Coordinates of C-alpha atoms and ligand atoms in Angstrom, one line a residue:
Chain D
M1 CA 0.0 0.0 0.0
S2 CA 2.6 2.5 1.0
S3 CA 4.7 1.8 -2.1
F4 CA 1.6 2.4 -4.1
L5 CA 1.0 5.8 -2.4
T6 CA 4.6 6.8 -3.0
S7 CA 4.7 5.7 -6.6
S8 CA 5.2 8.4 -9.2
F9 CA 1.9 7.4 -10.7
M10 CA 0.0 8.3 -7.5
S11 CA 2.1 11.4 -7.0
N12 CA 0.9 12.6 -10.4
I13 CA -2.7 11.7 -9.5
F14 CA -2.5 13.8 -6.3
G15 CA -0.8 16.7 -8.1
G16 CA -3.3 16.5 -10.9
L17 CA -6.3 16.5 -8.6
A18 CA -5.0 19.3 -6.5
Q19 CA -4.6 21.5 -9.6
G20 CA -7.8 20.1 -11.2
V21 CA -10.1 21.1 -8.4
I22 CA -9.0 24.7 -8.9
Y23 CA -9.8 24.4 -12.6
S24 CA -13.1 22.8 -11.7
L25 CA -14.1 25.8 -9.5
V26 CA -13.2 28.3 -12.2
A27 CA -15.0 26.2 -14.8
L28 CA -18.0 25.9 -12.5
S29 CA -18.1 29.7 -12.0
L30 CA -18.0 30.2 -15.8
V31 CA -20.8 27.8 -16.4
I32 CA -23.0 29.4 -13.8
I33 CA -22.7 32.7 -15.6
W34 CA -23.0 31.2 -19.0
Q35 CA -26.2 29.3 -18.1
S36 CA -27.9 32.3 -16.6
T37 CA -26.8 35.2 -18.9
H38 CA -25.0 33.6 -21.9
V39 CA -22.0 35.7 -21.2
L40 CA -18.5 34.3 -21.3
N41 CA -16.9 36.2 -18.5
F42 CA -13.3 36.7 -19.5
A43 CA -12.7 38.8 -16.3
Q44 CA -13.8 36.0 -14.1
G45 CA -10.2 35.2 -12.9
A46 CA -9.3 38.8 -12.5
M47 CA -12.4 39.6 -10.5
A48 CA -11.6 36.7 -8.1
M49 CA -8.0 37.8 -7.8
F50 CA -9.1 41.3 -6.9
A51 CA -11.6 40.1 -4.3
T52 CA -8.8 37.9 -2.9
Y53 CA -6.5 40.9 -2.6
V54 CA -9.1 42.8 -0.7
G55 CA -10.0 39.9 1.6
M56 CA -6.7 38.1 2.2
T57 CA -4.5 41.2 2.7
Q58 CA -6.6 42.0 5.8
I59 CA -4.4 39.4 7.4
D60 CA -1.9 42.2 7.7
R61 CA -4.3 44.0 9.9
G62 CA -4.6 41.1 12.2
L63 CA -7.7 39.4 10.8
S64 CA -7.5 35.6 11.1
Y65 CA -7.0 33.5 8.0
W66 CA -10.6 32.1 8.0
W67 CA -12.2 35.6 8.3
C68 CA -10.1 36.7 5.4
V69 CA -11.4 33.7 3.4
I70 CA -15.0 34.6 4.2
L71 CA -14.3 38.3 3.5
S72 CA -12.8 37.4 0.1
V73 CA -15.9 35.4 -0.9
V74 CA -18.2 38.2 0.3
V75 CA -16.2 40.9 -1.6
G76 CA -16.2 38.6 -4.7
M77 CA -19.9 38.1 -4.5
A78 CA -20.6 41.8 -4.2
F79 CA -18.2 42.5 -7.0
G80 CA -20.0 40.0 -9.2
G81 CA -23.4 41.4 -8.5
I82 CA -22.3 45.0 -9.1
T83 CA -20.6 44.0 -12.3
E84 CA -23.8 42.4 -13.6
R85 CA -25.9 45.4 -12.7
V86 CA -23.6 48.1 -14.0
L87 CA -21.6 46.5 -16.9
I88 CA -23.7 43.6 -18.2
R89 CA -27.3 44.5 -17.7
P90 CA -27.3 47.4 -20.3
L91 CA -26.0 44.9 -22.8
Y92 CA -28.7 42.2 -22.7
G93 CA -30.4 41.8 -26.0
K94 CA -27.5 43.3 -27.9
P95 CA -25.0 41.3 -30.0
E96 CA -23.4 38.5 -27.9
I97 CA -19.9 39.8 -28.6
N98 CA -20.5 43.0 -26.7
P99 CA -20.3 41.7 -23.1
I100 CA -17.3 39.6 -24.1
V101 CA -15.4 42.7 -25.3
V102 CA -16.5 44.6 -22.3
M103 CA -15.2 41.9 -19.9
V104 CA -11.9 41.5 -21.7
G105 CA -11.4 45.3 -21.3
F106 CA -12.5 45.0 -17.7
L107 CA -9.9 42.3 -17.1
G108 CA -7.2 44.7 -18.1
V109 CA -8.6 47.4 -15.9
I110 CA -8.8 45.2 -12.8
E111 CA -5.2 44.0 -13.2
A112 CA -4.0 47.5 -13.7
V113 CA -5.9 48.8 -10.6
T114 CA -4.6 45.9 -8.5
T115 CA -1.0 46.6 -9.5
A116 CA -1.5 50.2 -8.7
I117 CA -2.8 49.5 -5.2
W118 CA -0.8 46.4 -4.2
T119 CA 2.2 46.4 -6.7
S120 CA 2.9 43.4 -8.8
T121 CA 5.1 41.7 -6.2
S122 CA 3.9 38.2 -5.5
R123 CA 2.9 37.5 -1.9
N124 CA 1.9 34.4 -0.1
I125 CA -0.9 34.2 2.4
A126 CA -0.2 31.0 4.2
A127 CA -3.1 28.8 5.1
P128 CA -2.9 27.3 8.6
F129 CA -2.0 24.0 7.1
S130 CA 1.5 22.6 6.6
Q131 CA 2.7 22.4 3.0
I132 CA 5.2 19.7 3.9
Y133 CA 4.6 16.4 2.1
F134 CA 3.6 13.3 4.0
K135 CA 5.9 10.3 4.1
A136 CA 5.1 6.7 3.9
G137 CA 7.8 4.1 4.6
G138 CA 10.5 6.7 4.3
K139 CA 9.4 7.9 0.9
L140 CA 7.4 11.0 0.0
V141 CA 3.7 11.0 -0.8
L142 CA 3.0 14.0 -2.9
L143 CA 0.2 15.1 -0.5
S144 CA 0.4 17.7 2.2
P145 CA -2.1 18.8 4.8
F146 CA -2.6 21.9 2.6
I147 CA -3.3 19.9 -0.5
I148 CA -5.9 17.9 1.4
F149 CA -7.4 21.1 2.7
Q150 CA -7.5 22.5 -0.8
I151 CA -9.2 19.4 -2.3
I152 CA -11.7 19.2 0.6
L153 CA -12.6 22.9 0.4
A154 CA -13.1 22.7 -3.3
V155 CA -15.3 19.6 -3.0
V156 CA -17.4 21.1 -0.2
I157 CA -18.0 24.3 -2.2
M158 CA -19.0 22.3 -5.3
M159 CA -21.4 20.2 -3.2
L160 CA -22.9 23.3 -1.6
V161 CA -23.4 24.9 -5.0
A162 CA -25.0 21.7 -6.3
A163 CA -27.3 21.4 -3.3
L164 CA -28.3 25.1 -3.7
F165 CA -29.3 24.6 -7.3
R166 CA -30.9 21.3 -6.8
F167 CA -32.8 21.5 -3.5
T168 CA -33.6 25.1 -2.7
R169 CA -36.3 27.5 -3.8
L170 CA -33.6 29.9 -4.9
G171 CA -31.9 27.2 -6.9
L172 CA -35.1 26.3 -8.7
Q173 CA -35.7 29.9 -9.6
L174 CA -32.1 30.3 -10.8
R175 CA -32.5 27.2 -13.0
A176 CA -35.9 28.3 -14.4
S177 CA -34.6 31.8 -15.1
A178 CA -31.7 30.3 -17.1
L179 CA -33.7 27.7 -18.9
A180 CA -36.8 29.7 -19.8
P181 CA -36.7 33.3 -18.6
E182 CA -40.0 34.3 -20.1
V183 CA -41.9 31.4 -18.6
A184 CA -40.2 32.1 -15.3
R185 CA -41.4 35.7 -15.4
L186 CA -44.9 34.6 -16.2
L187 CA -44.8 32.5 -13.0
G188 CA -43.7 35.5 -11.0
V189 CA -40.0 34.8 -10.8
R190 CA -37.9 38.0 -10.5
V191 CA -35.6 37.0 -13.3
N192 CA -33.5 40.1 -13.2
R193 CA -32.7 39.5 -9.6
M194 CA -31.9 35.9 -10.4
L195 CA -29.3 37.0 -13.0
T196 CA -27.6 39.2 -10.4
I197 CA -27.6 36.4 -7.9
G198 CA -26.2 34.1 -10.5
W199 CA -23.3 36.4 -11.0
M200 CA -22.8 36.7 -7.3
L201 CA -22.7 33.0 -6.8
S202 CA -20.4 32.6 -9.7
A203 CA -18.0 35.2 -8.5
G204 CA -18.1 33.7 -5.0
V205 CA -17.0 30.3 -6.4
G206 CA -14.3 31.9 -8.4
S207 CA -13.0 33.7 -5.3
I208 CA -12.5 30.3 -3.6
A209 CA -10.3 29.2 -6.4
A210 CA -8.3 32.4 -6.1
V211 CA -8.0 32.0 -2.3
I212 CA -6.7 28.5 -2.7
L213 CA -4.2 29.7 -5.3
A214 CA -3.0 32.6 -3.1
S215 CA -2.7 30.3 0.0
G216 CA -0.4 27.8 -1.7
S217 CA 3.0 28.0 -3.2
F218 CA 1.7 29.8 -6.3
G219 CA 1.0 33.0 -4.3
L220 CA -1.0 36.1 -5.0
F221 CA -0.1 38.6 -7.7
P222 CA -2.2 40.7 -10.1
T223 CA -2.0 38.2 -13.0
N224 CA -2.0 35.0 -10.9
M225 CA -5.4 33.8 -12.2
D226 CA -4.6 34.3 -15.9
G227 CA -3.3 30.8 -16.5
V228 CA -5.9 29.2 -14.2
F229 CA -8.6 31.1 -16.0
V230 CA -7.5 29.7 -19.4
A231 CA -7.3 26.2 -18.0
G232 CA -10.7 26.6 -16.3
F233 CA -12.2 27.9 -19.6
I234 CA -10.8 24.9 -21.4
A235 CA -12.2 22.7 -18.7
A236 CA -15.7 24.3 -19.1
A237 CA -15.5 23.8 -22.9
V238 CA -14.4 20.2 -22.5
G239 CA -17.2 19.4 -20.0
G240 CA -19.8 21.5 -21.9
L241 CA -20.6 25.1 -21.1
D242 CA -24.2 24.1 -20.2
S243 CA -23.2 21.5 -17.6
P244 CA -22.0 22.2 -14.1
V245 CA -21.1 18.5 -13.6
G246 CA -19.2 18.7 -16.9
A247 CA -17.3 21.7 -15.6
I248 CA -16.2 19.9 -12.5
A249 CA -15.2 16.8 -14.5
G250 CA -13.5 18.9 -17.1
G251 CA -11.4 20.6 -14.5
L252 CA -10.2 17.3 -13.1
I253 CA -9.5 16.0 -16.6
I254 CA -7.4 19.1 -17.5
G255 CA -5.6 19.1 -14.2
L256 CA -4.6 15.4 -14.5
T257 CA -3.6 15.7 -18.1
E258 CA -1.4 18.7 -17.4
Q259 CA 0.2 16.9 -14.5
F260 CA 1.0 13.8 -16.6
V261 CA 2.3 15.8 -19.5
L262 CA 4.5 17.7 -17.1
A263 CA 5.8 14.6 -15.5
Y264 CA 6.4 12.4 -18.5
W265 CA 7.2 15.0 -21.1
S266 CA 8.2 18.5 -20.0
P267 CA 6.9 21.1 -17.6
S268 CA 7.1 23.7 -20.3
V269 CA 4.5 22.0 -22.5
A270 CA 2.1 21.2 -19.7
P271 CA -0.6 23.6 -20.9
L272 CA -0.4 21.9 -24.3
G273 CA -1.9 18.8 -22.6
G274 CA -5.1 20.7 -21.9
M275 CA -5.2 22.0 -25.4
I276 CA -4.9 18.5 -26.9
V277 CA -7.7 17.2 -24.8
L278 CA -9.8 20.2 -25.8
V279 CA -9.3 19.8 -29.5
A280 CA -9.9 16.0 -29.3
V281 CA -13.1 16.4 -27.3
L282 CA -14.5 19.2 -29.5
M283 CA -13.8 17.2 -32.6
I284 CA -15.9 14.3 -31.2
R285 CA -18.4 16.2 -29.2
P286 CA -18.6 19.8 -30.3
H287 CA -20.7 20.9 -27.4
G288 CA -18.6 19.2 -24.7
I289 CA -18.8 15.8 -23.1
F290 CA -21.6 16.4 -20.7
T291 CA -24.0 18.6 -22.7
R292 CA -27.3 16.8 -22.9
S293 CA -28.9 18.4 -25.9
V294 CA -27.3 20.2 -28.7
S295 CA -28.0 23.9 -28.9
R296 CA -31.4 23.8 -27.2
R297 CA -31.6 27.6 -27.1
V298 CA -32.4 29.8 -30.1
Chain Z
M1 CA -62.1 41.2 -14.0
I2 CA -60.0 42.3 -17.0
R3 CA -61.0 45.4 -18.9
V4 CA -59.1 46.2 -22.1
S5 CA -59.8 49.6 -23.7
D6 CA -58.6 51.0 -27.0
L7 CA -55.5 48.7 -27.0
S8 CA -53.1 49.0 -29.9
V9 CA -49.8 47.2 -30.3
N10 CA -47.4 47.6 -33.2
Y11 CA -44.4 45.5 -34.1
G12 CA -42.5 48.1 -36.2
A13 CA -44.8 48.6 -39.2
I14 CA -47.0 45.7 -38.3
R15 CA -50.2 46.7 -36.5
A16 CA -50.9 43.6 -34.5
L17 CA -53.8 45.1 -32.4
R18 CA -55.9 48.0 -33.4
N19 CA -58.0 49.8 -30.8
V20 CA -59.2 46.6 -29.1
S21 CA -61.7 46.9 -26.3
F22 CA -63.5 44.1 -24.4
E23 CA -64.2 42.9 -20.9
A24 CA -63.7 39.5 -19.3
T25 CA -65.7 38.9 -16.1
P26 CA -65.1 36.6 -13.1
G27 CA -66.7 33.2 -13.2
K28 CA -66.9 33.3 -17.0
I29 CA -64.9 32.1 -19.9
T30 CA -64.3 34.7 -22.6
A31 CA -63.2 33.1 -25.8
V32 CA -60.9 35.1 -28.1
L33 CA -61.2 33.7 -31.6
G34 CA -59.6 34.4 -34.9
A35 CA -57.4 33.1 -37.7
N36 CA -53.6 32.9 -37.7
G37 CA -52.1 36.3 -37.2
A38 CA -55.3 37.8 -35.9
G39 CA -53.4 39.2 -32.9
K40 CA -54.7 36.7 -30.2
T41 CA -51.3 35.9 -28.7
T42 CA -50.3 39.6 -28.8
L43 CA -53.4 40.4 -26.8
L44 CA -52.4 38.0 -24.0
R45 CA -48.8 39.1 -24.1
A46 CA -49.9 42.7 -23.7
I47 CA -52.1 41.8 -20.7
S48 CA -49.0 40.0 -19.1
G49 CA -46.8 43.0 -19.8
L50 CA -44.6 41.1 -22.3
V51 CA -45.2 43.6 -25.0
T52 CA -45.8 47.3 -24.5
P53 CA -48.9 48.8 -26.1
Q54 CA -48.8 52.0 -28.1
T55 CA -52.2 53.1 -26.9
G56 CA -54.9 51.9 -24.5
T57 CA -55.3 50.7 -21.0
I58 CA -55.6 47.3 -19.3
L59 CA -57.3 47.1 -16.0
L60 CA -57.1 44.2 -13.5
G61 CA -60.1 45.1 -11.3
E62 CA -59.5 48.7 -10.6
Q63 CA -55.7 48.6 -11.1
S64 CA -54.0 49.6 -14.3
L65 CA -51.4 47.2 -15.5
A66 CA -49.5 49.8 -17.5
R67 CA -45.8 49.7 -16.8
V68 CA -46.1 46.9 -14.3
A69 CA -43.4 44.3 -14.8
T70 CA -44.5 40.8 -16.0
E71 CA -43.4 39.1 -12.8
N72 CA -45.5 41.5 -10.8
I73 CA -48.5 41.1 -13.0
A74 CA -48.2 37.3 -12.3
R75 CA -47.9 38.0 -8.6
M76 CA -51.1 40.1 -8.8
G77 CA -52.9 37.0 -9.7
V78 CA -52.7 36.7 -13.5
A79 CA -51.7 33.3 -14.6
H80 CA -50.7 33.0 -18.3
V81 CA -50.2 29.6 -20.0
P82 CA -48.4 30.7 -23.1
E83 CA -48.5 29.4 -26.7
G84 CA -46.7 26.0 -26.7
R85 CA -47.5 25.6 -22.9
G86 CA -44.2 26.8 -21.5
V87 CA -43.5 23.6 -19.6
I88 CA -39.8 23.6 -18.7
E89 CA -38.6 20.3 -20.2
E90 CA -35.3 20.2 -18.2
L91 CA -37.2 20.3 -14.9
T92 CA -39.3 17.6 -13.4
V93 CA -43.1 17.7 -13.1
E94 CA -42.9 18.5 -9.5
E95 CA -40.3 21.2 -10.0
N96 CA -42.5 22.8 -12.6
L97 CA -45.4 22.8 -10.1
R98 CA -43.3 24.1 -7.3
L99 CA -42.1 26.9 -9.5
G100 CA -45.8 27.8 -10.2
A101 CA -46.5 28.1 -6.4
L102 CA -43.3 29.9 -5.3
A103 CA -44.3 33.4 -6.0
S104 CA -47.7 33.0 -4.3
K105 CA -48.8 32.7 -0.8
V106 CA -50.1 29.2 -1.0
N107 CA -48.6 26.4 1.0
I108 CA -46.4 24.7 -1.6
S109 CA -46.7 21.0 -0.6
E110 CA -50.4 21.3 0.0
G111 CA -50.9 23.0 -3.3
I112 CA -48.9 20.3 -5.1
E113 CA -50.9 17.5 -3.5
A114 CA -54.1 19.3 -4.4
Q115 CA -53.0 19.4 -8.1
Y116 CA -52.0 15.7 -8.0
A117 CA -55.5 14.9 -6.6
Q118 CA -57.0 16.9 -9.5
F119 CA -54.6 15.5 -12.2
P120 CA -53.6 12.0 -11.0
V121 CA -51.4 11.4 -14.1
L122 CA -49.1 14.2 -12.9
G123 CA -48.8 12.5 -9.5
D124 CA -47.7 9.3 -11.2
R125 CA -45.1 11.3 -13.2
R126 CA -43.9 13.6 -10.5
R127 CA -40.2 12.7 -10.7
K128 CA -40.1 12.6 -14.5
Y129 CA -38.5 15.2 -16.6
C130 CA -41.1 17.1 -18.6
G131 CA -39.3 16.5 -21.8
T132 CA -40.7 12.9 -21.5
L133 CA -44.4 14.0 -21.2
S134 CA -47.0 13.7 -24.0
G135 CA -48.7 16.8 -25.3
G136 CA -51.8 16.1 -23.2
E137 CA -49.8 15.6 -20.1
R138 CA -47.9 18.8 -20.8
Q139 CA -51.1 20.7 -21.1
M140 CA -52.4 19.3 -17.9
L141 CA -49.1 20.3 -16.2
A142 CA -49.4 23.7 -17.6
M143 CA -52.9 24.1 -16.3
A144 CA -52.0 22.7 -12.9
R145 CA -48.9 25.0 -12.7
A146 CA -51.1 28.0 -13.5
L147 CA -53.9 27.0 -11.0
I148 CA -51.6 26.1 -8.1
A149 CA -51.0 29.8 -7.3
R150 CA -54.8 30.3 -7.0
P151 CA -54.9 33.1 -9.6
K152 CA -57.8 35.5 -10.2
V153 CA -57.3 35.5 -14.0
L154 CA -56.3 32.7 -16.2
L155 CA -55.0 33.4 -19.7
L156 CA -54.8 30.4 -22.0
D157 CA -53.2 30.6 -25.4
E158 CA -54.4 27.8 -27.7
P159 CA -54.5 25.1 -25.1
S160 CA -56.0 22.6 -27.5
L161 CA -53.3 22.9 -30.1
G162 CA -52.0 19.4 -31.1
L163 CA -54.4 17.5 -28.8
A164 CA -56.7 14.7 -29.9
P165 CA -60.4 15.6 -29.9
Q166 CA -61.0 13.4 -26.9
V167 CA -58.2 15.1 -24.9
T168 CA -59.4 18.5 -26.0
A169 CA -62.9 17.8 -24.8
E170 CA -61.5 16.7 -21.4
L171 CA -59.4 19.8 -21.2
M172 CA -62.3 22.1 -22.0
K173 CA -64.3 20.5 -19.2
T174 CA -61.4 21.1 -16.8
I175 CA -61.2 24.7 -17.8
L176 CA -64.9 25.2 -17.2
S177 CA -64.9 23.6 -13.8
A178 CA -61.8 25.5 -12.7
C179 CA -63.5 28.7 -13.9
E180 CA -66.7 28.0 -12.0
S181 CA -65.3 26.6 -8.8
E182 CA -62.6 29.3 -8.3
N183 CA -64.7 32.2 -9.8
L184 CA -61.8 32.7 -12.3
T185 CA -61.7 35.2 -15.0
V186 CA -60.7 33.0 -18.0
I187 CA -59.6 34.4 -21.3
L188 CA -59.4 31.5 -23.7
V189 CA -57.6 32.1 -27.0
E190 CA -58.4 29.4 -29.6
Q191 CA -58.3 28.8 -33.3
N192 CA -60.5 25.8 -32.5
A193 CA -63.6 27.9 -32.3
K194 CA -66.0 25.0 -32.0
S195 CA -64.5 23.6 -28.9
A196 CA -64.0 27.0 -27.3
L197 CA -67.5 28.2 -28.0
R198 CA -69.0 25.1 -26.5
I199 CA -67.7 26.0 -23.0
S200 CA -67.4 29.8 -23.2
H201 CA -69.8 32.4 -21.9
D202 CA -68.6 35.3 -23.9
A203 CA -66.6 35.6 -27.2
V204 CA -64.5 38.2 -29.0
V205 CA -63.6 37.7 -32.6
L206 CA -60.4 39.3 -33.8
H207 CA -59.5 39.8 -37.5
L208 CA -56.2 41.5 -38.5
G209 CA -55.8 43.0 -35.1
A210 CA -59.3 44.5 -34.8
V211 CA -62.4 43.3 -32.9
V212 CA -65.0 42.4 -35.5
A213 CA -67.6 40.9 -33.1
S214 CA -68.1 40.4 -29.5
G215 CA -71.0 39.3 -27.4
S216 CA -72.3 36.2 -25.7
A217 CA -70.8 32.9 -27.0
A218 CA -74.2 31.8 -28.1
E219 CA -74.7 34.9 -30.2
V220 CA -71.3 34.6 -31.8
A221 CA -71.9 30.9 -32.4
A222 CA -75.2 31.5 -34.0
D223 CA -74.0 34.2 -36.4
E224 CA -73.8 32.7 -39.9
D225 CA -71.5 35.4 -41.3
L226 CA -69.1 35.1 -38.4
R227 CA -69.1 31.4 -38.7
R228 CA -68.5 31.5 -42.4
Y229 CA -66.0 34.3 -42.8
Y230 CA -64.0 34.5 -39.5
L231 CA -64.4 31.2 -37.7
G232 CA -64.3 28.7 -40.5
L233 CA -67.1 26.8 -38.9
V234 CA -69.5 26.3 -41.9
E235 CA -69.4 22.8 -43.1
E236 CA -69.9 22.4 -46.9
Ligands
ATP1 N1 -42.4 39.5 -32.3 C1 -43.0 39.9 -33.4 N2 -42.4 40.7 -34.3 C2 -43.0 41.1 -35.4 N3 -44.2 40.8 -35.7 C3 -44.9 40.0 -34.9 C4 -44.3 39.5 -33.7 N4 -45.2 38.7 -33.1 C5 -46.3 38.7 -33.9 N5 -46.1 39.5 -35.0 C6 -47.1 39.7 -36.0 O1 -48.3 40.3 -35.4 C7 -49.4 39.7 -35.9 C8 -50.3 39.1 -34.8 O2 -49.6 38.0 -34.3 P1 -50.1 37.0 -33.1 O3 -49.0 36.1 -32.8 O4 -50.6 37.9 -32.1 O5 -51.3 36.3 -33.9 P2 -52.1 35.1 -33.4 O6 -53.6 35.5 -33.5 O7 -51.7 34.6 -32.0 O8 -51.8 34.0 -34.5 P3 -51.7 32.4 -34.3 O9 -53.1 31.8 -34.3 O10 -50.9 32.0 -35.5 O11 -51.0 32.1 -33.0 C9 -49.0 38.8 -37.0 O12 -49.1 39.5 -38.2 C10 -47.6 38.5 -36.7 O13 -46.9 38.2 -37.8
MG2 MG1 -51.0 32.9 -31.3

C-alpha cells in the first residue's frame, strides 16, 4: 500500500487532482454565468483575484485566515453582483460579442488597478496547514495537509453549489430563469434578480479558487489567475458550457492531463496537454462531453 | 375582471392590435377567436406585460397594468399559459409545479398535493423530466402549474393545439370547472372555435388585429357570417 502511495503514478494523480479542483471551481463559475446570462466572462479570474487581494490582505491588519477567506468570498460576490448590474445588464439583447469585449477590457482594468494598489510583487498568504509532504515508509507521498485542505474545500464548495441549485427555492428559480426566462417571469420569478444572484454565486465560487491559489506556493499577484482562467475555460468547454457536472469533470481531466504531460514530457509543455484534450473532445463532441442536448436555445 | 380599452400594439410597421376593447368577467370564460395572425397571442402578451402597447389601457379590477413588470402582474394573480404551454422540459413535473407556487402565498406542498388529486397522471409522473411528457400531459401540467397559485385571472393561449379531440374535450371540461369553482376570469384564446364556444360564456372575434364581433358565446356561435368568414365553422 505505502509503495503504491509513494509511486510516481500516485504522485501525479494527487498533483493533478489538486490542480484540477482549482480548474473545476473556475469552470463551474464560468458555467453558472454562461447558463444564466449567456456571457463568457473573461474577467472571471481577475475579479476573483481582486476580491482575494481585498480579503486576504486583511491578514496584515490582524484578521484571522478564516475571516479573510470569508471576506474574500463576500467581496467577490458583491463585485460579481455589481458587475452584472452596471456593466452587463445594459448589454442584454445586444450582440453577444459586446459583453465579451467589455469583460476583456474589464480584465485589463482590474489587473492595472490591482497593480497600482498592491504592486505586482507576489505574496503568499499561508493557510494554517502545513505544506510539507507526508511520508510513507520513508518515501514522499505528494500530498500535504494543505493539498488535502485544498481538495476538501473545493469539493465542499461544489457540493454546496450543487445542493443550492438542486434543493432550494432559490436554486429552482435560478434554473428556471436560465432555462426559460420568459416562462419564469410569467410564473412570478424575478428573473433580473436571479441573474444578479447568478453572477454573485459565480464570483463567490471563483473567489474560492483564487483564495486557494493565493494560499499555496503559487502565491497572490495581479495576473495569478490568468493561466488558471484559461485552464478553467478549457475545462468548461471540455465538459460542456451548459453542464455544471461537466465543468467539474472537465477541471479534473485538464488538471490530471497537465500533470501527466508535465511529469512524463516536460513542464514547459504542460498547458499543451489541456489544449490537446480540448481539441480532441471538441472534434468528437462539439458541445462538450456532458452537454445533454445540442443547442437547445435559439 | 380584466378590462381592455382601446388597446393598440405595433411591431415596427405591423399593426398587431388595433383599438381593441373588451371585458372579461369573473366566473366566466371569454373566448378570443380568430385566424392565424389575428393578434390573439399579442393580446395575451400585452395583458401580461410582455409587450408594451402603443395606446390603450388594461385594468385588472381597478388597477392599471400599464408599466407593471410581467413578474409582478403574475404576482397580482394573472396566470398565463403561453402558446406552446411553456412547460420547462429540463425540470421535473414536481419542480414545474413548485415553480408555479413559489411566488404566491399558497402552501407549496399542500398546493402540489391538491393538483395531484385533480390530475392523478401528474402525480404518477412527479419525478419525471417534462421532456418525456406527452402533449396532453404537458397541457395538464401547464394548467396545474397555473392553477396552483390560485390566480384571479387565467390566460390560455391555444391550449387545444396538437391535442386529440377526446383530450381537447377533457381539457375544456377542466377549464370550465376551474372557472366556475374558483370564480376565475378566464380568457381562452383558440383557433379551434368550435371547442372553445362550447364552454365559453362570452366571445370576442379578432381579425387582423381588430375586434369584428363580441357578445355572448351563443350569439357569436349563431351568427352565420361570423361562422363562415371569420371562424371557419361552416361545413360544406
Ligand atoms: N415579435 C414579433 N415581431 C414582429 N411581428 C410579430 C411578432 N409577433 C407577432 N407578430 C405579428 O403580429 C401579428 C399578430 O400575431 P399574433 O401572434 O398575435 O397572432 P395570433 O392570432 O396569435 O396567431 P396564431 O393563431 O398563428 O398564433 C401577425 O401578423 C404576426 O406576424
Ligand atoms: Mg398565437
